[in-house]
mmCIF file with all atom_site columns, C-alpha atoms in Angstrom:
data_model
loop_
_atom_site.group_PDB
_atom_site.id
_atom_site.type_symbol
_atom_site.label_atom_id
_atom_site.label_alt_id
_atom_site.label_comp_id
_atom_site.label_asym_id
_atom_site.label_entity_id
_atom_site.label_seq_id
_atom_site.pdbx_PDB_ins_code
_atom_site.Cartn_x
_atom_site.Cartn_y
_atom_site.Cartn_z
_atom_site.occupancy
_atom_site.B_iso_or_equiv
_atom_site.pdbx_formal_charge
_atom_site.auth_seq_id
_atom_site.auth_comp_id
_atom_site.auth_asym_id
_atom_site.auth_atom_id
_atom_site.pdbx_PDB_model_num
ATOM 1   C CA . MET O 1 1   ? 99.964  89.158  98.995  1.00 92.00 ? 1   MET O CA 1
ATOM 2   C CA . PHE O 1 2   ? 98.870  92.460  97.495  1.00 94.00 ? 2   PHE O CA 1
ATOM 3   C CA . ASP O 1 3   ? 95.790  90.775  96.030  1.00 94.00 ? 3   ASP O CA 1
ATOM 4   C CA . SER O 1 4   ? 94.766  89.377  99.422  1.00 92.00 ? 4   SER O CA 1
ATOM 5   C CA . ALA O 1 5   ? 95.296  92.788  101.022 1.00 93.00 ? 5   ALA O CA 1
ATOM 6   C CA . VAL O 1 6   ? 93.180  94.527  98.365  1.00 95.00 ? 6   VAL O CA 1
ATOM 7   C CA . ALA O 1 7   ? 90.402  91.937  98.780  1.00 95.00 ? 7   ALA O CA 1
ATOM 8   C CA . TRP O 1 8   ? 90.437  92.371  102.572 1.00 93.00 ? 8   TRP O CA 1
ATOM 9   C CA . LEU O 1 9   ? 90.469  96.185  102.366 1.00 93.00 ? 9   LEU O CA 1
ATOM 10  C CA . THR O 1 10  ? 87.606  96.119  99.851  1.00 95.00 ? 10  THR O CA 1
ATOM 11  C CA . ALA O 1 11  ? 85.560  93.787  102.079 1.00 95.00 ? 11  ALA O CA 1
ATOM 12  C CA . GLN O 1 12  ? 86.100  96.273  104.925 1.00 92.00 ? 12  GLN O CA 1
ATOM 13  C CA . GLY O 1 13  ? 84.867  99.141  102.712 1.00 92.00 ? 13  GLY O CA 1
ATOM 14  C CA . ARG O 1 14  ? 88.374  100.634 102.780 1.00 92.00 ? 14  ARG O CA 1
ATOM 15  C CA . THR O 1 15  ? 88.964  101.147 99.069  1.00 94.00 ? 15  THR O CA 1
ATOM 16  C CA . GLY O 1 16  ? 90.913  104.406 99.235  1.00 94.00 ? 16  GLY O CA 1
ATOM 17  C CA . GLN O 1 17  ? 94.307  102.842 99.895  1.00 94.00 ? 17  GLN O CA 1
ATOM 18  C CA . TRP O 1 18  ? 94.817  100.556 96.888  1.00 94.00 ? 18  TRP O CA 1
ATOM 19  C CA . GLY O 1 19  ? 91.455  100.592 95.142  1.00 94.00 ? 19  GLY O CA 1
ATOM 20  C CA . THR O 1 20  ? 89.334  97.518  94.467  1.00 96.00 ? 20  THR O CA 1
ATOM 21  C CA . ARG O 1 21  ? 91.199  95.758  91.655  1.00 95.00 ? 21  ARG O CA 1
ATOM 22  C CA . PRO O 1 22  ? 93.764  93.029  92.337  1.00 95.00 ? 22  PRO O CA 1
ATOM 23  C CA . PHE O 1 23  ? 97.387  93.827  91.542  1.00 95.00 ? 23  PHE O CA 1
ATOM 24  C CA . THR O 1 24  ? 97.579  90.625  89.471  1.00 95.00 ? 24  THR O CA 1
ATOM 25  C CA . GLY O 1 25  ? 96.796  91.422  85.843  1.00 96.00 ? 25  GLY O CA 1
ATOM 26  C CA . ASP O 1 26  ? 97.257  95.199  86.295  1.00 96.00 ? 26  ASP O CA 1
ATOM 27  C CA . ALA O 1 27  ? 100.183 96.214  84.068  1.00 96.00 ? 27  ALA O CA 1
ATOM 28  C CA . LYS O 1 28  ? 100.974 99.365  86.087  1.00 95.00 ? 28  LYS O CA 1
ATOM 29  C CA . ARG O 1 29  ? 101.058 97.435  89.377  1.00 94.00 ? 29  ARG O CA 1
ATOM 30  C CA . THR O 1 30  ? 103.174 94.693  87.773  1.00 94.00 ? 30  THR O CA 1
ATOM 31  C CA . ARG O 1 31  ? 105.737 97.297  86.662  1.00 94.00 ? 31  ARG O CA 1
ATOM 32  C CA . GLN O 1 32  ? 105.710 98.818  90.155  1.00 92.00 ? 32  GLN O CA 1
ATOM 33  C CA . VAL O 1 33  ? 106.319 95.519  91.966  1.00 93.00 ? 33  VAL O CA 1
ATOM 34  C CA . THR O 1 34  ? 108.912 94.469  89.360  1.00 94.00 ? 34  THR O CA 1
ATOM 35  C CA . SER O 1 35  ? 110.814 97.723  89.918  1.00 93.00 ? 35  SER O CA 1
ATOM 36  C CA . TRP O 1 36  ? 110.900 97.023  93.675  1.00 92.00 ? 36  TRP O CA 1
ATOM 37  C CA . LEU O 1 37  ? 112.228 93.528  93.015  1.00 92.00 ? 37  LEU O CA 1
ATOM 38  C CA . ASP O 1 38  ? 114.814 94.788  90.528  1.00 94.00 ? 38  ASP O CA 1
ATOM 39  C CA . GLY O 1 39  ? 115.945 97.416  93.064  1.00 93.00 ? 39  GLY O CA 1
ATOM 40  C CA . GLY O 1 40  ? 117.322 94.641  95.275  1.00 94.00 ? 40  GLY O CA 1
ATOM 41  C CA . GLY O 1 41  ? 115.577 95.699  98.474  1.00 95.00 ? 41  GLY O CA 1
ATOM 42  C CA . MET O 1 42  ? 112.677 93.235  98.475  1.00 97.00 ? 42  MET O CA 1
ATOM 43  C CA . ARG O 1 43  ? 112.492 90.681  101.276 1.00 97.00 ? 43  ARG O CA 1
ATOM 44  C CA . ILE O 1 44  ? 109.838 88.050  101.923 1.00 97.00 ? 44  ILE O CA 1
ATOM 45  C CA . ALA O 1 45  ? 108.991 86.886  105.445 1.00 97.00 ? 45  ALA O CA 1
ATOM 46  C CA . GLU O 1 46  ? 107.693 83.414  106.129 1.00 96.00 ? 46  GLU O CA 1
ATOM 47  C CA . HIS O 1 47  ? 105.334 82.276  108.849 1.00 94.00 ? 47  HIS O CA 1
ATOM 48  C CA . GLY O 1 48  ? 104.592 78.600  109.309 1.00 92.00 ? 48  GLY O CA 1
ATOM 49  C CA . GLY O 1 49  ? 106.655 77.807  106.216 1.00 94.00 ? 49  GLY O CA 1
ATOM 50  C CA . GLU O 1 50  ? 104.533 80.022  103.939 1.00 95.00 ? 50  GLU O CA 1
ATOM 51  C CA . PRO O 1 51  ? 105.216 83.470  102.447 1.00 96.00 ? 51  PRO O CA 1
ATOM 52  C CA . ALA O 1 52  ? 103.559 85.849  104.890 1.00 97.00 ? 52  ALA O CA 1
ATOM 53  C CA . GLY O 1 53  ? 104.766 89.360  104.182 1.00 97.00 ? 53  GLY O CA 1
ATOM 54  C CA . CYS O 1 54  ? 106.879 91.474  101.884 1.00 97.00 ? 54  CYS O CA 1
ATOM 55  C CA . ILE O 1 55  ? 108.914 94.630  102.428 1.00 98.00 ? 55  ILE O CA 1
ATOM 56  C CA . CYS O 1 56  ? 110.745 96.678  99.819  1.00 97.00 ? 56  CYS O CA 1
ATOM 57  C CA . VAL O 1 57  ? 113.396 99.232  100.780 1.00 98.00 ? 57  VAL O CA 1
ATOM 58  C CA . GLY O 1 58  ? 115.363 101.656 98.665  1.00 95.00 ? 58  GLY O CA 1
ATOM 59  C CA . PRO O 1 59  ? 115.230 105.307 97.645  1.00 95.00 ? 59  PRO O CA 1
ATOM 60  C CA . ALA O 1 60  ? 112.281 107.498 98.605  1.00 97.00 ? 60  ALA O CA 1
ATOM 61  C CA . HIS O 1 61  ? 109.323 107.842 96.279  1.00 95.00 ? 61  HIS O CA 1
ATOM 62  C CA . ASP O 1 62  ? 109.428 111.006 94.163  1.00 94.00 ? 62  ASP O CA 1
ATOM 63  C CA . TYR O 1 63  ? 106.178 112.344 95.638  1.00 95.00 ? 63  TYR O CA 1
ATOM 64  C CA . VAL O 1 64  ? 107.644 112.929 99.127  1.00 95.00 ? 64  VAL O CA 1
ATOM 65  C CA . ALA O 1 65  ? 110.081 115.659 100.156 1.00 92.00 ? 65  ALA O CA 1
ATOM 66  C CA . PRO O 1 66  ? 113.689 114.478 100.133 1.00 94.00 ? 66  PRO O CA 1
ATOM 67  C CA . ALA O 1 67  ? 115.321 113.764 103.483 1.00 97.00 ? 67  ALA O CA 1
ATOM 68  C CA . ALA O 1 68  ? 117.943 116.189 104.739 1.00 96.00 ? 68  ALA O CA 1
ATOM 69  C CA . GLU O 1 69  ? 120.245 113.270 105.591 1.00 97.00 ? 69  GLU O CA 1
ATOM 70  C CA . PRO O 1 70  ? 121.039 109.789 104.312 1.00 97.00 ? 70  PRO O CA 1
ATOM 71  C CA . GLU O 1 71  ? 118.115 107.416 104.784 1.00 98.00 ? 71  GLU O CA 1
ATOM 72  C CA . LEU O 1 72  ? 116.598 104.078 103.957 1.00 98.00 ? 72  LEU O CA 1
ATOM 73  C CA . TYR O 1 73  ? 113.023 104.239 102.690 1.00 98.00 ? 73  TYR O CA 1
ATOM 74  C CA . VAL O 1 74  ? 110.302 101.617 103.019 1.00 98.00 ? 74  VAL O CA 1
ATOM 75  C CA . GLN O 1 75  ? 108.845 101.623 99.528  1.00 97.00 ? 75  GLN O CA 1
ATOM 76  C CA . ALA O 1 76  ? 106.219 98.986  100.275 1.00 97.00 ? 76  ALA O CA 1
ATOM 77  C CA . LEU O 1 77  ? 105.031 96.740  103.079 1.00 98.00 ? 77  LEU O CA 1
ATOM 78  C CA . VAL O 1 78  ? 102.286 94.160  102.719 1.00 97.00 ? 78  VAL O CA 1
ATOM 79  C CA . ILE O 1 79  ? 101.169 91.228  104.824 1.00 95.00 ? 79  ILE O CA 1
ATOM 80  C CA . ASP O 1 80  ? 99.199  88.287  103.491 1.00 93.00 ? 80  ASP O CA 1
ATOM 81  C CA . ARG O 1 81  ? 95.931  88.522  105.419 1.00 90.00 ? 81  ARG O CA 1
ATOM 82  C CA . ARG O 1 82  ? 96.146  84.842  106.363 1.00 90.00 ? 82  ARG O CA 1
ATOM 83  C CA . HIS O 1 83  ? 99.140  85.776  108.536 1.00 94.00 ? 83  HIS O CA 1
ATOM 84  C CA . ALA O 1 84  ? 97.829  89.012  110.041 1.00 92.00 ? 84  ALA O CA 1
ATOM 85  C CA . GLY O 1 85  ? 98.248  89.370  113.781 1.00 93.00 ? 85  GLY O CA 1
ATOM 86  C CA . HIS O 1 86  ? 101.472 87.362  114.002 1.00 95.00 ? 86  HIS O CA 1
ATOM 87  C CA . GLY O 1 87  ? 103.909 90.299  114.069 1.00 96.00 ? 87  GLY O CA 1
ATOM 88  C CA . VAL O 1 88  ? 105.088 89.822  110.490 1.00 97.00 ? 88  VAL O CA 1
ATOM 89  C CA . GLY O 1 89  ? 104.898 93.532  109.645 1.00 97.00 ? 89  GLY O CA 1
ATOM 90  C CA . ARG O 1 90  ? 106.754 94.571  112.790 1.00 97.00 ? 90  ARG O CA 1
ATOM 91  C CA . THR O 1 91  ? 109.436 91.979  112.115 1.00 97.00 ? 91  THR O CA 1
ATOM 92  C CA . LEU O 1 92  ? 109.913 93.272  108.574 1.00 98.00 ? 92  LEU O CA 1
ATOM 93  C CA . LEU O 1 93  ? 110.086 96.882  109.786 1.00 98.00 ? 93  LEU O CA 1
ATOM 94  C CA . ASP O 1 94  ? 112.649 95.872  112.414 1.00 98.00 ? 94  ASP O CA 1
ATOM 95  C CA . TRP O 1 95  ? 114.657 94.172  109.655 1.00 98.00 ? 95  TRP O CA 1
ATOM 96  C CA . ALA O 1 96  ? 114.536 97.443  107.658 1.00 98.00 ? 96  ALA O CA 1
ATOM 97  C CA . ALA O 1 97  ? 115.779 99.387  110.693 1.00 98.00 ? 97  ALA O CA 1
ATOM 98  C CA . GLU O 1 98  ? 118.669 96.953  111.139 1.00 98.00 ? 98  GLU O CA 1
ATOM 99  C CA . GLU O 1 99  ? 119.433 97.148  107.419 1.00 98.00 ? 99  GLU O CA 1
ATOM 100 C CA . GLY O 1 100 ? 119.551 100.944 107.682 1.00 98.00 ? 100 GLY O CA 1
ATOM 101 C CA . ARG O 1 101 ? 122.001 100.702 110.584 1.00 98.00 ? 101 ARG O CA 1
ATOM 102 C CA . ARG O 1 102 ? 124.078 98.218  108.609 1.00 97.00 ? 102 ARG O CA 1
ATOM 103 C CA . ARG O 1 103 ? 124.222 100.725 105.745 1.00 97.00 ? 103 ARG O CA 1
ATOM 104 C CA . GLY O 1 104 ? 125.288 103.453 108.158 1.00 98.00 ? 104 GLY O CA 1
ATOM 105 C CA . VAL O 1 105 ? 122.184 105.618 107.965 1.00 98.00 ? 105 VAL O CA 1
ATOM 106 C CA . GLY O 1 106 ? 120.316 107.021 110.936 1.00 97.00 ? 106 GLY O CA 1
ATOM 107 C CA . LEU O 1 107 ? 116.888 107.481 109.393 1.00 98.00 ? 107 LEU O CA 1
ATOM 108 C CA . LEU O 1 108 ? 114.181 105.084 108.200 1.00 98.00 ? 108 LEU O CA 1
ATOM 109 C CA . ARG O 1 109 ? 111.187 106.667 106.482 1.00 98.00 ? 109 ARG O CA 1
ATOM 110 C CA . VAL O 1 110 ? 107.898 105.352 105.153 1.00 98.00 ? 110 VAL O CA 1
ATOM 111 C CA . ASP O 1 111 ? 104.722 106.829 103.751 1.00 98.00 ? 111 ASP O CA 1
ATOM 112 C CA . CYS O 1 112 ? 101.257 105.401 103.962 1.00 98.00 ? 112 CYS O CA 1
ATOM 113 C CA . TYR O 1 113 ? 97.603  105.982 103.242 1.00 97.00 ? 113 TYR O CA 1
ATOM 114 C CA . ALA O 1 114 ? 96.226  108.469 105.758 1.00 98.00 ? 114 ALA O CA 1
ATOM 115 C CA . GLY O 1 115 ? 92.554  108.385 104.809 1.00 95.00 ? 115 GLY O CA 1
ATOM 116 C CA . ASP O 1 116 ? 89.554  106.700 106.380 1.00 91.00 ? 116 ASP O CA 1
ATOM 117 C CA . ASP O 1 117 ? 90.075  106.316 110.130 1.00 90.00 ? 117 ASP O CA 1
ATOM 118 C CA . GLY O 1 118 ? 93.876  106.716 110.075 1.00 93.00 ? 118 GLY O CA 1
ATOM 119 C CA . ARG O 1 119 ? 94.484  103.191 111.397 1.00 93.00 ? 119 ARG O CA 1
ATOM 120 C CA . LEU O 1 120 ? 97.445  102.640 109.091 1.00 96.00 ? 120 LEU O CA 1
ATOM 121 C CA . VAL O 1 121 ? 99.192  105.775 110.370 1.00 98.00 ? 121 VAL O CA 1
ATOM 122 C CA . GLY O 1 122 ? 98.531  104.527 113.902 1.00 98.00 ? 122 GLY O CA 1
ATOM 123 C CA . TYR O 1 123 ? 100.032 101.157 113.034 1.00 97.00 ? 123 TYR O CA 1
ATOM 124 C CA . TYR O 1 124 ? 103.305 102.750 111.935 1.00 98.00 ? 124 TYR O CA 1
ATOM 125 C CA . GLU O 1 125 ? 103.336 104.903 115.053 1.00 98.00 ? 125 GLU O CA 1
ATOM 126 C CA . SER O 1 126 ? 102.963 101.747 117.156 1.00 98.00 ? 126 SER O CA 1
ATOM 127 C CA . CYS O 1 127 ? 106.073 100.446 115.351 1.00 98.00 ? 127 CYS O CA 1
ATOM 128 C CA . GLY O 1 128 ? 108.179 103.402 116.482 1.00 98.00 ? 128 GLY O CA 1
ATOM 129 C CA . PHE O 1 129 ? 107.595 105.857 113.639 1.00 98.00 ? 129 PHE O CA 1
ATOM 130 C CA . THR O 1 130 ? 106.620 109.491 114.162 1.00 98.00 ? 130 THR O CA 1
ATOM 131 C CA . ARG O 1 131 ? 104.654 111.719 111.824 1.00 98.00 ? 131 ARG O CA 1
ATOM 132 C CA . VAL O 1 132 ? 106.664 114.076 109.631 1.00 98.00 ? 132 VAL O CA 1
ATOM 133 C CA . ALA O 1 133 ? 104.108 115.641 107.282 1.00 97.00 ? 133 ALA O CA 1
ATOM 134 C CA . PRO O 1 134 ? 100.848 114.932 105.483 1.00 97.00 ? 134 PRO O CA 1
ATOM 135 C CA . PHE O 1 135 ? 100.811 115.070 101.688 1.00 97.00 ? 135 PHE O CA 1
ATOM 136 C CA . THR O 1 136 ? 98.484  114.290 98.812  1.00 96.00 ? 136 THR O CA 1
ATOM 137 C CA . VAL O 1 137 ? 98.993  112.599 95.481  1.00 96.00 ? 137 VAL O CA 1
ATOM 138 C CA . GLY O 1 138 ? 96.024  113.747 93.441  1.00 95.00 ? 138 GLY O CA 1
ATOM 139 C CA . GLU O 1 139 ? 93.141  112.985 95.801  1.00 94.00 ? 139 GLU O CA 1
ATOM 140 C CA . TRP O 1 140 ? 95.051  110.290 97.737  1.00 96.00 ? 140 TRP O CA 1
ATOM 141 C CA . PRO O 1 141 ? 95.853  111.433 101.305 1.00 98.00 ? 141 PRO O CA 1
ATOM 142 C CA . GLY O 1 142 ? 99.195  110.262 102.641 1.00 98.00 ? 142 GLY O CA 1
ATOM 143 C CA . MET O 1 143 ? 101.364 110.653 105.706 1.00 98.00 ? 143 MET O CA 1
ATOM 144 C CA . LEU O 1 144 ? 105.156 110.657 105.752 1.00 98.00 ? 144 LEU O CA 1
ATOM 145 C CA . LEU O 1 145 ? 106.634 109.077 108.878 1.00 98.00 ? 145 LEU O CA 1
ATOM 146 C CA . GLN O 1 146 ? 110.147 108.488 110.188 1.00 98.00 ? 146 GLN O CA 1
ATOM 147 C CA . ARG O 1 147 ? 111.992 106.327 112.681 1.00 98.00 ? 147 ARG O CA 1
ATOM 148 C CA . ARG O 1 148 ? 115.402 107.248 114.069 1.00 98.00 ? 148 ARG O CA 1
ATOM 149 C CA . LEU O 1 149 ? 117.895 104.417 114.029 1.00 97.00 ? 149 LEU O CA 1
#
């Protein structure tokens, strides 16, 4: 799924988010995805009987300011481009919100790439998140967002 997203972003000239290289075969990316899986918060959505999207929830990334209250953090969200436009991402984010409620927390946070035209930030806003603060990791521009549960 990450490979299809990188290929689509690259074809759109949007290389700032995840670069141009596929995740497959990249040792750093493999360790990253494996850590999400090992953390126990990875869920795969299906559409039409095929894997269509993936969400990973757990503790916040170390490059964002800690929350002042208990939270659930969306560590990653990716949709296989073949299933784009079918509400897979929104469904996964709604699952994360319900999971947060189940765990007794009132805050769901996520960060995303905030470069280019800002469409990804807008997507999260359309899913009920509000902007908290911009940040940078090296030259990578990000936005921290939250959703009250």
